[in-house]
Coordinates of C-alpha atoms in Angstrom, one line a residue:
X1248 CA 50.3 43.4 120.5
X1249 CA 50.7 46.1 117.8
X1250 CA 47.7 48.0 116.7
X1251 CA 48.0 50.4 113.7
X1252 CA 45.5 53.2 113.3
X1253 CA 44.7 55.1 110.2
X1254 CA 43.1 58.4 111.2
X1255 CA 42.5 60.3 108.0
X1256 CA 44.0 63.5 109.4
X1257 CA 47.8 63.3 109.5
X1258 CA 48.3 67.0 110.1
X1259 CA 46.4 67.0 113.5
X1260 CA 44.5 70.2 112.7
X1261 CA 40.9 69.0 112.8
X1262 CA 39.5 69.1 116.4
X1263 CA 36.6 66.7 115.6
X1264 CA 39.2 64.1 114.3
X1265 CA 41.4 64.7 117.4
X1266 CA 38.5 63.9 119.6
X1267 CA 37.8 60.7 117.7
X1268 CA 41.4 59.7 117.9
X1269 CA 41.4 60.4 121.7
X1270 CA 38.4 58.1 122.2
X1271 CA 39.6 55.4 119.8
X1272 CA 43.0 55.1 121.7
X1273 CA 41.1 55.2 125.1
X1274 CA 38.9 52.3 124.2
X1275 CA 41.7 50.2 122.7
X1276 CA 43.7 50.8 125.8
X1277 CA 40.8 49.4 128.0
X1278 CA 40.7 46.3 125.8
X1279 CA 44.4 45.8 125.5
X1280 CA 46.2 47.6 128.3
X1281 CA 49.7 46.5 127.2
X1282 CA 49.3 46.9 123.4
X1283 CA 51.4 49.3 121.3
X1284 CA 49.0 51.6 119.5
X1285 CA 50.7 53.3 116.5
X1286 CA 49.0 56.3 114.9
X1287 CA 49.9 57.3 111.3
X1288 CA 50.8 61.0 111.4
X1289 CA 52.8 63.8 109.9
X1290 CA 53.1 65.6 113.3
X1291 CA 54.9 63.1 115.7
X1292 CA 55.7 65.8 118.3
X1293 CA 52.2 67.2 118.3
X1294 CA 50.7 63.7 118.5
X1295 CA 52.9 63.1 121.7
X1296 CA 51.2 66.0 123.2
X1297 CA 47.6 65.6 122.3
X1298 CA 47.6 61.8 122.5
X1299 CA 50.4 60.5 124.8
X1300 CA 48.9 56.9 125.1
X1301 CA 49.7 56.4 121.3
X1302 CA 53.0 56.4 119.5
X1303 CA 53.5 58.2 116.2
X1304 CA 54.3 56.1 112.9
X1305 CA 55.6 58.8 110.7
X1306 CA 57.8 59.6 107.7
X1307 CA 60.7 60.6 109.8
X1308 CA 60.7 57.1 111.3
X1309 CA 60.5 55.5 107.9
X1310 CA 56.7 55.0 108.5
X1311 CA 57.8 52.1 110.8
X1312 CA 57.3 51.3 114.5
X1313 CA 59.6 53.1 116.8
X1314 CA 61.7 51.7 119.4
X1315 CA 60.2 49.5 122.1
X1316 CA 61.2 48.9 125.7
X1317 CA 62.8 51.5 128.0
X1318 CA 64.2 53.6 125.1
X1319 CA 60.6 53.9 123.7
X1320 CA 59.2 54.9 126.9
X1321 CA 61.9 57.6 127.3
X1322 CA 61.0 59.0 123.9
X1323 CA 57.3 58.9 124.8
X1324 CA 57.9 60.8 128.1
X1325 CA 60.1 63.4 126.4
X1326 CA 57.7 63.9 123.7
X1327 CA 54.7 64.3 126.0
X1328 CA 56.4 66.7 128.5
X1329 CA 59.0 68.6 126.6
X1330 CA 59.3 68.7 122.8
X1331 CA 55.6 68.1 122.1
X1332 CA 54.2 71.0 124.1
X1333 CA 56.9 73.3 122.7
X1334 CA 56.0 72.3 119.2
X1335 CA 52.4 72.7 119.8
X1336 CA 52.9 76.2 121.1
X1337 CA 55.2 77.2 118.4
X1338 CA 52.7 76.0 115.6
X1339 CA 49.7 77.7 117.3
X1340 CA 51.6 81.0 117.5
X1341 CA 53.2 80.9 114.0
X1342 CA 50.8 79.0 111.7
X1343 CA 48.7 81.2 109.4
X1344 CA 44.9 80.4 109.7
X1345 CA 44.1 77.5 107.4
X1346 CA 40.9 76.2 106.0
X1347 CA 40.1 72.6 107.1
X1348 CA 40.0 71.2 103.5
X1349 CA 41.5 67.9 102.6
X1350 CA 43.3 69.0 99.6
X1351 CA 45.2 66.5 97.6
X1352 CA 48.3 68.6 97.2
X1353 CA 48.7 69.1 101.0
X1354 CA 48.8 65.4 101.6
X1355 CA 51.5 64.4 99.2
X1356 CA 54.8 63.4 100.5
X1357 CA 58.2 63.1 98.8
X1358 CA 59.7 60.3 101.2
X1359 CA 58.9 57.3 98.8
X1360 CA 61.9 55.4 100.4
X1361 CA 59.9 55.4 103.7
X1362 CA 57.4 53.0 102.1
X1363 CA 57.1 49.4 100.9
X1364 CA 55.0 48.1 98.1
X1365 CA 54.1 49.5 94.7
X1366 CA 52.6 52.7 93.5
X1367 CA 48.9 52.8 92.6
X1368 CA 47.3 55.5 90.4
X1369 CA 43.8 56.5 91.6
X1370 CA 41.3 58.7 89.8
X1371 CA 42.2 60.6 86.5
X1372 CA 44.0 63.8 87.4
X1373 CA 45.1 62.7 90.7
X1374 CA 48.8 62.1 91.5
X1375 CA 50.0 58.6 92.2
X1376 CA 49.6 57.4 95.7
X1377 CA 52.6 56.4 97.8
X1378 CA 53.0 52.6 98.7
X1379 CA 51.6 51.3 101.9
X1380 CA 53.5 52.2 105.2
X1381 CA 55.9 49.6 106.2
X1382 CA 54.3 49.4 109.8
X1383 CA 51.5 47.5 108.4
X1384 CA 53.5 44.3 108.0
X1385 CA 54.3 44.1 111.8
X1386 CA 50.7 45.0 112.9
X1387 CA 48.4 42.5 114.6
X1388 CA 45.3 44.7 113.9
X1389 CA 44.8 47.5 111.5
X1390 CA 42.0 50.1 112.2
X1391 CA 40.7 52.9 110.0
X1392 CA 39.1 55.0 112.6
X1393 CA 36.1 57.3 112.3
X1394 CA 35.8 59.9 109.7
X1395 CA 34.2 60.9 106.5
X1396 CA 37.3 60.5 104.2
X1397 CA 36.2 57.5 102.1
X1398 CA 34.3 59.6 99.7
X1399 CA 34.5 61.5 96.5
X1400 CA 35.3 64.7 98.6
X1401 CA 38.7 63.2 99.6
X1402 CA 39.9 60.9 96.9
X1403 CA 43.5 60.8 98.0
X1404 CA 42.9 59.8 101.5
X1405 CA 40.1 57.4 100.4
X1406 CA 42.5 55.5 98.0
X1407 CA 45.3 55.6 100.5
X1408 CA 43.0 54.1 103.2
X1409 CA 41.7 51.3 100.8
X1410 CA 45.3 50.5 99.8
X1411 CA 46.1 50.2 103.5
X1412 CA 43.3 47.8 104.2
X1413 CA 43.9 45.7 101.1
X1414 CA 47.5 45.2 102.1
X1415 CA 46.5 44.1 105.6
X1416 CA 44.0 41.7 104.0
X1417 CA 46.7 40.2 101.8
X1418 CA 48.9 39.5 104.8
X1419 CA 46.0 38.0 106.7
X1420 CA 46.0 40.8 109.3
X1421 CA 42.7 41.6 111.0
X1422 CA 41.3 44.9 109.6
X1423 CA 38.3 46.9 110.7
X1424 CA 36.8 50.3 110.1
X1425 CA 35.2 52.2 113.0
X1426 CA 32.8 55.2 113.1
X1427 CA 32.8 55.6 109.4
X1428 CA 30.7 58.2 107.4
X1429 CA 30.9 56.5 103.9
X1430 CA 30.2 58.5 100.8
X1431 CA 28.9 59.9 98.6
X1432 CA 30.9 57.9 96.1
X1433 CA 30.2 58.4 92.4
X1434 CA 33.7 58.3 91.0
X1435 CA 34.0 55.0 89.0
X1436 CA 37.5 54.2 90.0
X1437 CA 36.7 54.9 93.7
X1438 CA 33.7 52.7 93.6
X1439 CA 35.7 49.9 91.9
X1440 CA 38.3 50.1 94.6
X1441 CA 35.9 50.3 97.5
X1442 CA 34.0 47.3 96.0
X1443 CA 37.3 45.4 95.8
X1444 CA 38.4 46.1 99.4
X1445 CA 35.5 46.8 101.7
X1446 CA 33.9 43.4 101.5
X1447 CA 37.2 41.9 102.8
X1448 CA 37.1 43.9 106.0
X1449 CA 36.5 42.0 109.1
X1450 CA 34.1 44.5 110.6
X1451 CA 32.7 48.0 109.6
X1452 CA 31.2 50.3 112.2
X1453 CA 29.1 53.1 110.6
X1454 CA 28.4 56.4 112.3
X1455 CA 24.9 56.8 110.6
X1456 CA 22.3 54.5 109.3
X1457 CA 20.8 56.5 106.3
X1458 CA 23.5 56.4 103.6
X1459 CA 26.2 54.0 104.9
X1460 CA 24.3 50.7 105.0
X1461 CA 22.7 51.2 101.5
X1462 CA 26.3 52.1 100.0
X1463 CA 27.8 49.0 101.6
X1464 CA 25.2 46.7 100.3
X1465 CA 25.8 48.2 96.8
X1466 CA 29.5 47.6 97.1
X1467 CA 28.9 43.9 98.1
X1468 CA 29.6 44.0 101.8
X1469 CA 27.8 41.3 103.6
X1470 CA 25.2 42.6 106.1
X1471 CA 26.7 40.6 108.9
X1472 CA 30.0 42.6 108.6
X1473 CA 28.7 46.0 109.4
X1474 CA 26.7 47.7 112.1
X1475 CA 25.5 51.3 112.8
X1476 CA 27.3 52.4 116.0
X1477 CA 27.4 56.2 116.0
X1478 CA 30.3 58.6 116.0
X1479 CA 33.4 57.8 118.0
X1480 CA 33.7 61.4 119.2
X1481 CA 30.3 61.4 121.0
X1482 CA 31.6 60.0 124.4
X1483 CA 34.4 62.7 124.2
X1484 CA 31.9 65.5 124.2
X1485 CA 29.3 63.8 126.3
X1486 CA 31.7 63.6 129.3
X1487 CA 31.9 67.4 129.2
X1488 CA 28.1 68.1 129.5
X1489 CA 26.9 70.6 132.0
X1490 CA 24.2 70.1 134.5
X1491 CA 22.5 73.5 133.6
X1492 CA 21.4 74.5 130.3
X1493 CA 23.4 77.1 128.4
X1494 CA 22.4 80.7 127.5
X1495 CA 24.5 81.4 124.5
X1496 CA 23.7 81.0 120.8
X1497 CA 26.8 79.4 119.1
X1498 CA 27.7 80.3 115.6
X1499 CA 30.3 78.4 113.5
X1500 CA 30.2 79.2 109.8
X1501 CA 32.7 79.5 107.1
X1502 CA 33.7 83.1 106.2
X1503 CA 31.8 83.0 103.0
X1504 CA 28.7 82.0 104.9
X1505 CA 29.0 84.6 107.6
X1506 CA 28.2 87.5 105.2
X1507 CA 25.3 85.9 103.7
X1508 CA 23.4 84.4 106.6
X1509 CA 25.1 85.8 109.8
X1510 CA 22.6 88.6 110.3
X1511 CA 19.6 86.1 110.0
X1512 CA 21.1 83.9 112.6
X1513 CA 21.8 86.7 115.1
X1514 CA 18.6 88.4 114.7
X1515 CA 16.7 85.1 115.5
X1516 CA 17.1 85.2 119.2
X1517 CA 17.8 89.0 119.9
X1518 CA 18.7 88.7 123.6
X1519 CA 21.1 85.8 123.0
X1520 CA 24.8 86.4 123.4
X1521 CA 26.4 85.0 120.1
X1522 CA 29.6 83.0 120.6
X1523 CA 31.5 82.6 117.4
X1524 CA 33.7 79.5 116.8
X1525 CA 36.7 79.6 114.4
X1526 CA 35.4 76.8 112.1
X1527 CA 37.8 77.6 109.3
X1528 CA 40.8 78.4 111.6
X1529 CA 43.0 75.3 112.2
X1530 CA 44.3 75.3 115.8
X1531 CA 45.9 72.0 116.9
X1532 CA 44.9 70.3 120.0
X1533 CA 41.9 72.4 120.7
X1534 CA 39.3 69.7 120.9
X1535 CA 38.6 69.9 124.5
X1536 CA 38.3 73.7 124.4
X1537 CA 35.7 73.6 121.5
X1538 CA 33.6 71.0 123.3
X1539 CA 33.7 73.2 126.5
X1540 CA 32.7 76.3 124.5
X1541 CA 29.8 74.4 123.0
X1542 CA 28.6 73.3 126.5
X1543 CA 27.8 77.1 127.2
X1544 CA 25.3 77.1 124.3
X1545 CA 21.5 76.8 124.4
X1546 CA 21.4 76.3 120.5
X1547 CA 24.3 75.9 118.0
X1548 CA 24.3 76.9 114.4
X1549 CA 27.2 75.3 112.5
X1550 CA 28.5 74.2 109.2
X1551 CA 31.1 72.0 110.9
X1552 CA 30.1 68.4 111.4
X1553 CA 32.0 67.6 114.5
X1554 CA 30.9 70.7 116.3
X1555 CA 27.3 69.6 115.9
X1556 CA 28.3 66.2 117.3
X1557 CA 29.8 68.0 120.4
X1558 CA 26.6 69.9 120.8
X1559 CA 24.1 67.1 120.3
X1560 CA 26.2 64.7 122.5
X1561 CA 25.7 67.3 125.5
X1562 CA 22.0 67.6 124.9
X1563 CA 22.2 70.9 122.9
X1564 CA 20.1 71.3 119.8
X1565 CA 21.8 72.5 116.6
X1566 CA 21.0 73.8 113.3
X1567 CA 23.3 72.5 110.4
X1568 CA 24.1 74.6 107.4
X1569 CA 25.2 72.7 104.3
X1570 CA 26.2 73.6 100.7
X1571 CA 27.3 70.3 99.2
X1572 CA 26.1 66.7 98.8
X1573 CA 28.9 65.5 101.0
X1574 CA 27.7 67.7 103.9
X1575 CA 24.1 67.0 103.2
X1576 CA 24.9 63.2 103.8
X1577 CA 26.9 64.0 106.9
X1578 CA 24.2 65.9 108.6
X1579 CA 21.1 64.0 107.4
X1580 CA 22.8 60.9 108.8
X1581 CA 23.5 62.7 112.1
X1582 CA 20.0 64.0 112.3
X1583 CA 18.8 60.4 112.0
X1584 CA 21.0 59.4 114.9
X1585 CA 19.8 62.3 117.2
X1586 CA 16.3 63.0 115.9
X1587 CA 14.5 66.3 116.0
X1588 CA 17.3 68.0 117.9
X1589 CA 19.2 68.8 114.7
X1590 CA 17.7 70.8 111.8
X1591 CA 19.3 70.9 108.3
X1592 CA 19.3 74.0 106.2
X1593 CA 20.6 73.5 102.7
X1594 CA 22.0 76.6 100.9
X1595 CA 20.8 76.7 97.4
X1596 CA 17.7 74.6 98.3
X1597 CA 16.3 76.4 101.3
X1598 CA 15.8 80.0 101.9
X1599 CA 18.4 80.8 104.8
X1600 CA 16.8 84.1 105.6
X1601 CA 13.5 82.5 106.6
X1602 CA 14.5 78.9 107.4
X1603 CA 17.3 79.7 109.7
X1604 CA 15.6 82.1 112.1
X1605 CA 12.5 79.7 112.3
X1606 CA 14.7 76.7 113.1
X1607 CA 16.8 78.6 115.7
X1608 CA 13.6 80.1 117.4
X1609 CA 12.0 76.7 117.6
X1610 CA 15.0 74.9 118.9
X1611 CA 15.6 77.8 121.5
X1612 CA 12.2 77.4 122.7
X1613 CA 12.3 73.6 123.0
X1614 CA 15.9 73.3 124.1
X1615 CA 15.0 72.2 127.7
X1616 CA 12.6 69.6 126.5
X1617 CA 15.2 68.2 124.0
X1618 CA 18.0 68.0 126.4
X1619 CA 17.3 64.6 128.1
X1620 CA 16.3 62.9 124.8
X1621 CA 19.5 64.1 123.0
X1622 CA 21.7 62.9 125.9
X1623 CA 19.9 59.5 125.9
X1624 CA 20.6 59.2 122.2
X1625 CA 24.1 60.0 123.0
X1626 CA 24.3 57.2 125.6
X1627 CA 22.8 54.7 123.3
X1628 CA 25.5 55.3 120.6
X1629 CA 28.3 55.2 123.2
X1630 CA 27.0 51.8 124.1
X1631 CA 26.8 50.8 120.4
X1632 CA 30.4 51.9 119.8
X1633 CA 31.5 49.8 122.9
X1634 CA 29.6 46.9 121.5
X1635 CA 31.3 47.2 118.1
X1636 CA 34.8 47.1 119.8
X1637 CA 33.7 44.1 121.9
X1638 CA 33.0 42.5 118.5
X1639 CA 36.5 43.4 117.2
X1640 CA 38.0 41.9 120.5
X1641 CA 36.1 38.7 119.9
X1642 CA 37.4 38.6 116.4
X1643 CA 41.0 39.0 117.6
X1644 CA 40.6 36.1 120.1
X1645 CA 39.4 33.8 117.3
X1646 CA 41.8 34.9 114.5
X1647 CA 44.9 32.8 113.8
X1648 CA 48.3 34.5 113.8
X1649 CA 48.8 36.7 110.6
X1650 CA 51.3 35.5 108.0
X1651 CA 54.7 37.3 108.4

């Protein structure tokens, strides 16, 4: 069995996305121990290191499945033990700090010969998308794993994913979306494409229940084809929770936000030791390190979505700082899933100099009382994610073989 996974982060820089990838592959391996799990990526050697249970499907291999059998096992072992770690260390030591932005230009590739199908032009002003990877044609299941990339904020990746799913549907290949944070979508062309493709998905798991269900209904997706399950990275961080409550105040803000509100945050709890996380610095393969750092906190202040997921999953309350509709939707949905343990402060709407210190002080005081409730919410979502995958497993048992 071949399972092809679209992950939305081919460069393997985003720690939250890596955590999601790890848990997705782990759960798939539990359901199908002998399956080949292919991950679309532009960093095959790094993938071998951070996720040895998956095999890279990449441009250098013609965006096709690699070798199987003993030869494939040797490649996997060499990548996980030798070339992968060396590549990871070299990139970590030499790569300049990068902002974790999904810019269109950084995602374009010149290797058009590595694809099959035809070009599609997406929204006005956006370069033509490459055809669909050849590996889709041999897949038994296509998965768009958790992320917030089907949205106006990332039109290139959104259209690329929709094209991938549409091609799988045309071939009769089961296709599902897991842990998705959909929208906001206002671009007319992206709305049209989403309405044409998403109703044909066999199952859609949403990571939140505020915006996603309404958007899917507007796009014409039948209510029996989607469920609210939670974020796929929750279990990743929940496993790293500590028995004792932390004593630090975590701070993860973009550079532009540090100057404006950093003092207000640090002064909120004068005796707390402030731990700063490099939110805008891309360091590959650091998902476990980030989750462990979060575990030392009593309260976290962050503008990074998945760092808030890491905190809440371990029973640590958080204050989310947002400056766009895209992140408003992300954090409002996350707050709905975890309750009062997450406060949202919107720059340009709320006054950070008063709202932030108040939120931090209140959460600092009530952190011990919130801990069990937050962890219970995490467990409920972990169970819901498992139930969603059980549904996918049942779908595969009933589905006839795809057209080749």
